PDB file of C-alpha atoms in Angstrom:
ATOM      1  CA  UNK A 154     -27.904-233.898 -71.948  1.00  0.00           C
ATOM      2  CA  UNK A 155     -26.389-231.011 -70.189  1.00  0.00           C
ATOM      3  CA  UNK A 156     -28.625-228.365 -68.748  1.00  0.00           C
ATOM      4  CA  UNK A 157     -27.411-224.840 -68.121  1.00  0.00           C
ATOM      5  CA  UNK A 158     -28.299-223.036 -64.934  1.00  0.00           C
ATOM      6  CA  UNK A 159     -27.631-222.971 -61.248  1.00  0.00           C
ATOM      7  CA  UNK A 160     -27.865-225.927 -58.948  1.00  0.00           C
ATOM      8  CA  UNK A 161     -29.562-225.654 -55.605  1.00  0.00           C
ATOM      9  CA  UNK A 162     -26.215-225.700 -53.828  1.00  0.00           C
ATOM     10  CA  UNK A 163     -24.834-222.848 -55.928  1.00  0.00           C
ATOM     11  CA  UNK A 164     -27.972-220.774 -55.267  1.00  0.00           C
ATOM     12  CA  UNK A 165     -27.679-221.399 -51.480  1.00  0.00           C
ATOM     13  CA  UNK A 166     -24.000-220.324 -51.471  1.00  0.00           C
ATOM     14  CA  UNK A 167     -24.822-217.156 -53.449  1.00  0.00           C
ATOM     15  CA  UNK A 168     -27.707-216.244 -51.075  1.00  0.00           C
ATOM     16  CA  UNK A 169     -25.521-216.942 -48.011  1.00  0.00           C
ATOM     17  CA  UNK A 170     -22.763-214.676 -49.300  1.00  0.00           C
ATOM     18  CA  UNK A 171     -25.338-211.965 -50.039  1.00  0.00           C
ATOM     19  CA  UNK A 172     -26.825-212.240 -46.550  1.00  0.00           C
ATOM     20  CA  UNK A 173     -23.360-211.967 -44.933  1.00  0.00           C
ATOM     21  CA  UNK A 174     -22.447-208.952 -47.126  1.00  0.00           C
ATOM     22  CA  UNK A 175     -25.640-207.130 -46.114  1.00  0.00           C
ATOM     23  CA  UNK A 176     -25.877-208.218 -42.434  1.00  0.00           C
ATOM     24  CA  UNK A 177     -22.454-206.756 -41.443  1.00  0.00           C
ATOM     25  CA  UNK A 178     -23.131-203.179 -42.554  1.00  0.00           C
ATOM     26  CA  UNK A 179     -26.753-203.346 -41.250  1.00  0.00           C
ATOM     27  CA  UNK A 180     -25.501-204.408 -37.781  1.00  0.00           C
ATOM     28  CA  UNK A 181     -22.908-201.613 -37.827  1.00  0.00           C
ATOM     29  CA  UNK A 182     -25.568-199.065 -38.792  1.00  0.00           C
ATOM     30  CA  UNK A 183     -27.860-200.242 -35.939  1.00  0.00           C
ATOM     31  CA  UNK A 184     -24.999-199.932 -33.422  1.00  0.00           C
ATOM     32  CA  UNK A 185     -24.086-196.494 -34.731  1.00  0.00           C
ATOM     33  CA  UNK A 186     -27.695-195.286 -34.418  1.00  0.00           C
ATOM     34  CA  UNK A 187     -27.878-196.635 -30.845  1.00  0.00           C
ATOM     35  CA  UNK A 188     -24.620-194.850 -29.950  1.00  0.00           C
ATOM     36  CA  UNK A 189     -25.925-191.605 -31.484  1.00  0.00           C
ATOM     37  CA  UNK A 190     -29.129-191.760 -29.406  1.00  0.00           C
ATOM     38  CA  UNK A 191     -27.129-192.445 -26.261  1.00  0.00           C
ATOM     39  CA  UNK A 192     -24.789-189.474 -26.995  1.00  0.00           C
ATOM     40  CA  UNK A 193     -27.792-187.197 -27.601  1.00  0.00           C
ATOM     41  CA  UNK A 194     -29.379-188.222 -24.307  1.00  0.00           C
ATOM     42  CA  UNK A 195     -26.112-187.925 -22.437  1.00  0.00           C
ATOM     43  CA  UNK A 196     -25.530-184.440 -23.809  1.00  0.00           C
ATOM     44  CA  UNK A 197     -29.070-183.364 -22.937  1.00  0.00           C
ATOM     45  CA  UNK A 198     -28.746-184.683 -19.389  1.00  0.00           C
ATOM     46  CA  UNK A 199     -25.384-182.956 -18.892  1.00  0.00           C
ATOM     47  CA  UNK A 200     -26.909-179.580 -19.962  1.00  0.00           C
ATOM     48  CA  UNK A 201     -29.992-180.140 -17.778  1.00  0.00           C
ATOM     49  CA  UNK A 202     -27.783-180.828 -14.765  1.00  0.00           C
ATOM     50  CA  UNK A 203     -25.586-177.777 -15.487  1.00  0.00           C
ATOM     51  CA  UNK A 204     -28.704-175.638 -15.935  1.00  0.00           C
ATOM     52  CA  UNK A 205     -29.977-176.539 -12.448  1.00  0.00           C
ATOM     53  CA  UNK A 206     -26.676-175.591 -10.860  1.00  0.00           C
ATOM     54  CA  UNK A 207     -26.719-172.282 -12.710  1.00  0.00           C
ATOM     55  CA  UNK A 208     -30.262-171.673 -11.467  1.00  0.00           C
ATOM     56  CA  UNK A 209     -29.131-172.034  -7.817  1.00  0.00           C
ATOM     57  CA  UNK A 210     -26.192-169.686  -8.534  1.00  0.00           C
ATOM     58  CA  UNK A 211     -28.641-167.249 -10.071  1.00  0.00           C
ATOM     59  CA  UNK A 212     -30.643-167.142  -6.792  1.00  0.00           C
ATOM     60  CA  UNK A 213     -27.521-166.515  -4.757  1.00  0.00           C
ATOM     61  CA  UNK A 214     -26.294-163.798  -7.122  1.00  0.00           C
ATOM     62  CA  UNK A 215     -29.721-162.165  -7.225  1.00  0.00           C
ATOM     63  CA  UNK A 216     -29.622-161.929  -3.401  1.00  0.00           C
ATOM     64  CA  UNK A 217     -26.190-160.292  -3.670  1.00  0.00           C
ATOM     65  CA  UNK A 218     -27.650-157.649  -5.991  1.00  0.00           C
ATOM     66  CA  UNK A 219     -30.584-157.116  -3.666  1.00  0.00           C
ATOM     67  CA  UNK A 220     -28.233-156.511  -0.744  1.00  0.00           C
ATOM     68  CA  UNK A 221     -26.078-154.161  -2.866  1.00  0.00           C
ATOM     69  CA  UNK A 222     -29.109-152.186  -3.991  1.00  0.00           C
ATOM     70  CA  UNK A 223     -30.301-151.960  -0.356  1.00  0.00           C
ATOM     71  CA  UNK A 224     -26.903-150.674   0.730  1.00  0.00           C
ATOM     72  CA  UNK A 225     -26.755-153.231   3.532  1.00  0.00           C
ATOM     73  CA  UNK A 226     -26.759-156.969   4.066  1.00  0.00           C
ATOM     74  CA  UNK A 227     -30.492-157.465   4.588  1.00  0.00           C
ATOM     75  CA  UNK A 228     -31.021-160.739   2.722  1.00  0.00           C
ATOM     76  CA  UNK A 229     -29.481-164.158   3.353  1.00  0.00           C
ATOM     77  CA  UNK A 230     -27.505-165.002   0.137  1.00  0.00           C
ATOM     78  CA  UNK A 231     -29.133-168.386   0.041  1.00  0.00           C
ATOM     79  CA  UNK A 232     -32.675-167.155   0.690  1.00  0.00           C
ATOM     80  CA  UNK A 233     -35.049-168.573  -1.911  1.00  0.00           C
ATOM     81  CA  UNK A 234     -33.371-171.926  -2.204  1.00  0.00           C
ATOM     82  CA  UNK A 235     -36.004-174.352  -0.916  1.00  0.00           C
ATOM     83  CA  UNK A 236     -33.697-176.390   1.283  1.00  0.00           C
ATOM     84  CA  UNK A 237     -30.010-176.370   2.298  1.00  0.00           C
ATOM     85  CA  UNK A 238     -30.051-179.531   4.400  1.00  0.00           C
ATOM     86  CA  UNK A 239     -29.955-182.067   1.537  1.00  0.00           C
ATOM     87  CA  UNK A 240     -33.598-182.563   0.688  1.00  0.00           C
ATOM     88  CA  UNK A 241     -34.157-182.829  -3.061  1.00  0.00           C
ATOM     89  CA  UNK A 242     -35.997-180.163  -5.061  1.00  0.00           C
ATOM     90  CA  UNK A 243     -36.796-179.447  -8.685  1.00  0.00           C
ATOM     91  CA  UNK A 244     -35.790-176.460 -10.759  1.00  0.00           C
ATOM     92  CA  UNK A 245     -37.927-174.976 -13.510  1.00  0.00           C
ATOM     93  CA  UNK A 246     -35.901-172.278 -15.281  1.00  0.00           C
ATOM     94  CA  UNK A 247     -38.952-170.669 -16.883  1.00  0.00           C
ATOM     95  CA  UNK A 248     -39.367-168.447 -13.802  1.00  0.00           C
ATOM     96  CA  UNK A 249     -37.026-165.868 -12.348  1.00  0.00           C
ATOM     97  CA  UNK A 250     -38.792-166.041  -8.964  1.00  0.00           C
ATOM     98  CA  UNK A 251     -37.312-168.913  -6.855  1.00  0.00           C
ATOM     99  CA  UNK A 252     -40.654-169.481  -5.097  1.00  0.00           C
ATOM    100  CA  UNK A 253     -42.027-170.507  -8.519  1.00  0.00           C
ATOM    101  CA  UNK A 254     -38.943-172.104 -10.050  1.00  0.00           C
ATOM    102  CA  UNK A 255     -37.799-174.331  -7.197  1.00  0.00           C
ATOM    103  CA  UNK A 256     -40.069-176.739  -5.429  1.00  0.00           C
ATOM    104  CA  UNK A 257     -39.284-179.415  -2.821  1.00  0.00           C
ATOM    105  CA  UNK A 258     -39.912-183.004  -3.977  1.00  0.00           C
ATOM    106  CA  UNK A 259     -42.316-185.113  -1.954  1.00  0.00           C
ATOM    107  CA  UNK A 260     -40.600-188.455  -2.604  1.00  0.00           C
ATOM    108  CA  UNK A 261     -38.963-188.881  -5.982  1.00  0.00           C
ATOM    109  CA  UNK A 262     -38.811-185.719  -8.079  1.00  0.00           C
ATOM    110  CA  UNK A 263     -41.184-185.579 -11.085  1.00  0.00           C
ATOM    111  CA  UNK A 264     -39.891-186.167 -14.639  1.00  0.00           C
ATOM    112  CA  UNK A 265     -39.265-183.140 -16.778  1.00  0.00           C
ATOM    113  CA  UNK A 266     -41.467-182.173 -19.702  1.00  0.00           C
ATOM    114  CA  UNK A 267     -40.384-180.546 -22.961  1.00  0.00           C
ATOM    115  CA  UNK A 268     -42.168-177.561 -24.537  1.00  0.00           C
ATOM    116  CA  UNK A 269     -42.142-177.966 -28.317  1.00  0.00           C
ATOM    117  CA  UNK A 270     -43.038-174.243 -28.765  1.00  0.00           C
ATOM    118  CA  UNK A 271     -40.133-172.771 -26.722  1.00  0.00           C
ATOM    119  CA  UNK A 272     -37.707-175.740 -26.769  1.00  0.00           C
ATOM    120  CA  UNK A 273     -37.436-175.548 -23.009  1.00  0.00           C
ATOM    121  CA  UNK A 274     -37.490-178.280 -20.373  1.00  0.00           C
ATOM    122  CA  UNK A 275     -39.672-177.671 -17.349  1.00  0.00           C
ATOM    123  CA  UNK A 276     -42.744-178.899 -15.496  1.00  0.00           C
ATOM    124  CA  UNK A 277     -45.459-177.474 -17.754  1.00  0.00           C
ATOM    125  CA  UNK A 278     -48.589-179.231 -18.861  1.00  0.00           C
ATOM    126  CA  UNK A 279     -51.002-178.733 -21.667  1.00  0.00           C
ATOM    127  CA  UNK A 280     -50.675-177.934 -25.337  1.00  0.00           C
ATOM    128  CA  UNK A 281     -47.091-178.229 -26.632  1.00  0.00           C
ATOM    129  CA  UNK A 282     -45.735-180.040 -23.560  1.00  0.00           C
ATOM    130  CA  UNK A 283     -44.454-183.557 -23.978  1.00  0.00           C
ATOM    131  CA  UNK A 284     -43.267-185.995 -21.269  1.00  0.00           C
ATOM    132  CA  UNK A 285     -39.544-186.883 -21.323  1.00  0.00           C
ATOM    133  CA  UNK A 286     -37.421-189.671 -19.883  1.00  0.00           C
ATOM    134  CA  UNK A 287     -35.350-187.181 -17.807  1.00  0.00           C
ATOM    135  CA  UNK A 288     -35.777-186.625 -14.115  1.00  0.00           C
ATOM    136  CA  UNK A 289     -33.713-183.854 -12.489  1.00  0.00           C
ATOM    137  CA  UNK A 290     -33.125-183.569  -8.750  1.00  0.00           C
ATOM    138  CA  UNK A 291     -31.092-180.908  -6.920  1.00  0.00           C
ATOM    139  CA  UNK A 292     -29.623-181.001  -3.408  1.00  0.00           C
ATOM    140  CA  UNK A 293     -27.894-178.189  -1.551  1.00  0.00           C
ATOM    141  CA  UNK A 294     -25.923-179.092   1.601  1.00  0.00           C
ATOM    142  CA  UNK A 295     -23.522-177.258   3.904  1.00  0.00           C
ATOM    143  CA  UNK A 296     -19.872-178.282   3.480  1.00  0.00           C
ATOM    144  CA  UNK A 297     -18.459-179.504   6.794  1.00  0.00           C
ATOM    145  CA  UNK A 298     -21.227-177.768   8.734  1.00  0.00           C
ATOM    146  CA  UNK A 299     -20.160-174.392   7.407  1.00  0.00           C
ATOM    147  CA  UNK A 300     -22.701-171.582   6.888  1.00  0.00           C
ATOM    148  CA  UNK A 301     -20.448-170.019   4.251  1.00  0.00           C
ATOM    149  CA  UNK A 302     -19.913-172.864   1.780  1.00  0.00           C
ATOM    150  CA  UNK A 303     -22.602-175.039   0.183  1.00  0.00           C
ATOM    151  CA  UNK A 304     -22.346-177.985  -2.139  1.00  0.00           C
ATOM    152  CA  UNK A 305     -24.876-177.980  -4.967  1.00  0.00           C
ATOM    153  CA  UNK A 306     -25.532-181.453  -6.475  1.00  0.00           C
ATOM    154  CA  UNK A 307     -27.555-181.705  -9.638  1.00  0.00           C
ATOM    155  CA  UNK A 308     -28.516-185.157 -10.854  1.00  0.00           C
ATOM    156  CA  UNK A 309     -30.333-186.107 -14.023  1.00  0.00           C
ATOM    157  CA  UNK A 310     -31.580-189.675 -14.520  1.00  0.00           C
ATOM    158  CA  UNK A 311     -33.019-191.278 -17.629  1.00  0.00           C
ATOM    159  CA  UNK A 312     -33.778-194.734 -18.894  1.00  0.00           C
ATOM    160  CA  UNK A 313     -31.809-195.893 -21.850  1.00  0.00           C
ATOM    161  CA  UNK A 314     -33.437-198.921 -23.501  1.00  0.00           C
ATOM    162  CA  UNK A 315     -35.735-201.194 -21.644  1.00  0.00           C
ATOM    163  CA  UNK A 316     -33.877-201.665 -18.378  1.00  0.00           C
ATOM    164  CA  UNK A 317     -30.662-199.606 -18.130  1.00  0.00           C
ATOM    165  CA  UNK A 318     -30.921-196.364 -16.101  1.00  0.00           C
ATOM    166  CA  UNK A 319     -28.300-193.718 -16.723  1.00  0.00           C
ATOM    167  CA  UNK A 320     -27.257-190.861 -14.497  1.00  0.00           C
ATOM    168  CA  UNK A 321     -25.276-187.609 -14.859  1.00  0.00           C
ATOM    169  CA  UNK A 322     -24.303-185.860 -11.652  1.00  0.00           C
ATOM    170  CA  UNK A 323     -22.653-182.436 -11.412  1.00  0.00           C
ATOM    171  CA  UNK A 324     -21.306-180.978  -8.135  1.00  0.00           C
ATOM    172  CA  UNK A 325     -20.211-177.436  -7.509  1.00  0.00           C
ATOM    173  CA  UNK A 326     -19.587-175.377  -4.395  1.00  0.00           C
ATOM    174  CA  UNK A 327     -21.104-171.968  -3.824  1.00  0.00           C
ATOM    175  CA  UNK A 328     -19.712-169.598  -1.259  1.00  0.00           C
ATOM    176  CA  UNK A 329     -21.170-166.877   0.906  1.00  0.00           C
ATOM    177  CA  UNK A 330     -18.419-164.436  -0.128  1.00  0.00           C
ATOM    178  CA  UNK A 331     -20.177-161.229   0.906  1.00  0.00           C
ATOM    179  CA  UNK A 332     -21.719-160.338   4.247  1.00  0.00           C
ATOM    180  CA  UNK A 333     -25.503-160.884   4.455  1.00  0.00           C
ATOM    181  CA  UNK A 334     -28.215-161.055   7.152  1.00  0.00           C
ATOM    182  CA  UNK A 335     -26.612-164.225   8.603  1.00  0.00           C
ATOM    183  CA  UNK A 336     -23.356-162.395   9.334  1.00  0.00           C
ATOM    184  CA  UNK A 337     -22.827-161.082  12.794  1.00  0.00           C
TER     185      UNK A 337
END
């Protein structure tokens, strides 16, 4: 007597083919999702590093405007930058006043927070602020001992996955291109 139906071997082969057909696209989707998260974090860190460099430039340019309004070179163009000898500091762009927006780090700089109400990164606490994985440090150093050229280094670090730390570093040079109180 012949029975109709599938044998155990035929069923195992069919299930194996089905698993292979589903596992490939699922693996590809997981890798694509991981790459998208990494790209998002890399883009965010690049913008955070660029933002810190622009904040230092803002201080220098604000001092230029102060000197121009005073009609003489009364303010050092780099006044308000917490340190120009290479000690790290943080930048919080929510404030125009450098004494509030730039603070020296005692040891490693603190991680940034994110304000869900304003969509800004900073060092706020309380309602609407969430901790992030990003830590931003800024250094300003004289180039070759010059008092007229300074290198601004902005570095953003974050942890991607369980163990891998990522870093984005941006360097730019700022110049003392107008006379100020340090000029003789």
